[in-house]
Short mmCIF file of C-alpha atoms in Angstrom, two decimals:
data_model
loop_
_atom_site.label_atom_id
_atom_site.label_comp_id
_atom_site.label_asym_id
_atom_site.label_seq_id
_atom_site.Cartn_x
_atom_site.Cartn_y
_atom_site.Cartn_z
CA UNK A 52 -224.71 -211.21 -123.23
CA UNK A 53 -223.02 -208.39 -125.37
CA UNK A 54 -222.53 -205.81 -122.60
CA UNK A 55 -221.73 -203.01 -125.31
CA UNK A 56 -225.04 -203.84 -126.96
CA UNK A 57 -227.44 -200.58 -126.66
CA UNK A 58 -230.51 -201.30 -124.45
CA UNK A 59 -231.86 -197.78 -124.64
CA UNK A 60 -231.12 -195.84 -128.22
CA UNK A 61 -232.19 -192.56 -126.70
CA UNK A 62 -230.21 -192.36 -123.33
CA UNK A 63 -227.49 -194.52 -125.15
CA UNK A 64 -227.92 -197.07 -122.32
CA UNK A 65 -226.03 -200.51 -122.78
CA UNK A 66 -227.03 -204.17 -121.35
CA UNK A 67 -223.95 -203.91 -119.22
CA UNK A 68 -224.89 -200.93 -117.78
CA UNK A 69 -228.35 -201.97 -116.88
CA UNK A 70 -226.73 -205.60 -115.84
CA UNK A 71 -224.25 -202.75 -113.74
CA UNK A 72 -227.27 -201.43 -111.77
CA UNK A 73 -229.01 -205.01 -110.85
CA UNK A 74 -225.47 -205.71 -109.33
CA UNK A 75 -225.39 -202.44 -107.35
CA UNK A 76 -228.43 -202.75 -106.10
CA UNK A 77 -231.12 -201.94 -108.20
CA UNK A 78 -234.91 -204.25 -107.60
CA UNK A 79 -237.25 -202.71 -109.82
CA UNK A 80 -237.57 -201.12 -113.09
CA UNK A 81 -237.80 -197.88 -111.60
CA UNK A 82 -234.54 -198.43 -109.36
CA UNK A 83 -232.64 -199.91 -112.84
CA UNK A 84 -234.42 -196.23 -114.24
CA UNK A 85 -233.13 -194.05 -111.83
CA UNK A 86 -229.98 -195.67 -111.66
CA UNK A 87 -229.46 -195.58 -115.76
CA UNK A 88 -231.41 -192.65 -117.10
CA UNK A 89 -233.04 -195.91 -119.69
CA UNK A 90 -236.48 -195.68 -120.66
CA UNK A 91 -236.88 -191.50 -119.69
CA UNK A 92 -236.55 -190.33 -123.28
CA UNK A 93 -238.86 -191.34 -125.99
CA UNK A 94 -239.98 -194.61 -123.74
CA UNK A 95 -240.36 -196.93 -126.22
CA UNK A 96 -237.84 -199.52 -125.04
CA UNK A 97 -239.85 -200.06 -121.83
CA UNK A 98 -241.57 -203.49 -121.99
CA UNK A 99 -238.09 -204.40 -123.66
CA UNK A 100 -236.27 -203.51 -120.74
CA UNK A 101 -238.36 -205.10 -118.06
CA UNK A 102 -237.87 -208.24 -119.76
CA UNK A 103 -234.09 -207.49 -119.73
CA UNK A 104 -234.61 -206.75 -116.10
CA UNK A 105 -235.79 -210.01 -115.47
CA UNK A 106 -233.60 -211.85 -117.33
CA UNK A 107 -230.26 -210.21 -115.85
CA UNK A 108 -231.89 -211.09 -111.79
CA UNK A 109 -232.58 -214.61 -113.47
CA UNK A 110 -229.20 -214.96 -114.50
CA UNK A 111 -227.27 -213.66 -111.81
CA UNK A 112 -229.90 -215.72 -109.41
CA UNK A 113 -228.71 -218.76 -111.02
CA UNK A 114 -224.84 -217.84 -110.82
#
């Protein structure tokens, strides 16, 4: 995963930062929301980012 890659254009939120919050903590999409700021401007990037979501706890699940 490109960590530096922008998950969130309008909060400038990167994968690494959202892969950040699952590490520290963060369950839901709302926690990883809170947590990052992604997904509270324009919203678009929502259903994007839950798949993300789900994909980072896979991944570190399987670590």
């Amino acid at each position: 995963m490109n960590r530096s890659k922008e998950a969130c254009h309008c909060r400038n939120i990167t994968y690494g930062m959202i892969e950040d919050a699952i590490k520290n903590g963060a369950e839901t999409f709302q926690e990883v929301q809170d947590a990052t700021g992604a997904a509270k401007g324009c919203g678009q990037c929502k259903e994007f980012l839950s798949c993300l979501i789900r994909d980072i706890k896979e991944e570190i699940n399987n670590q």
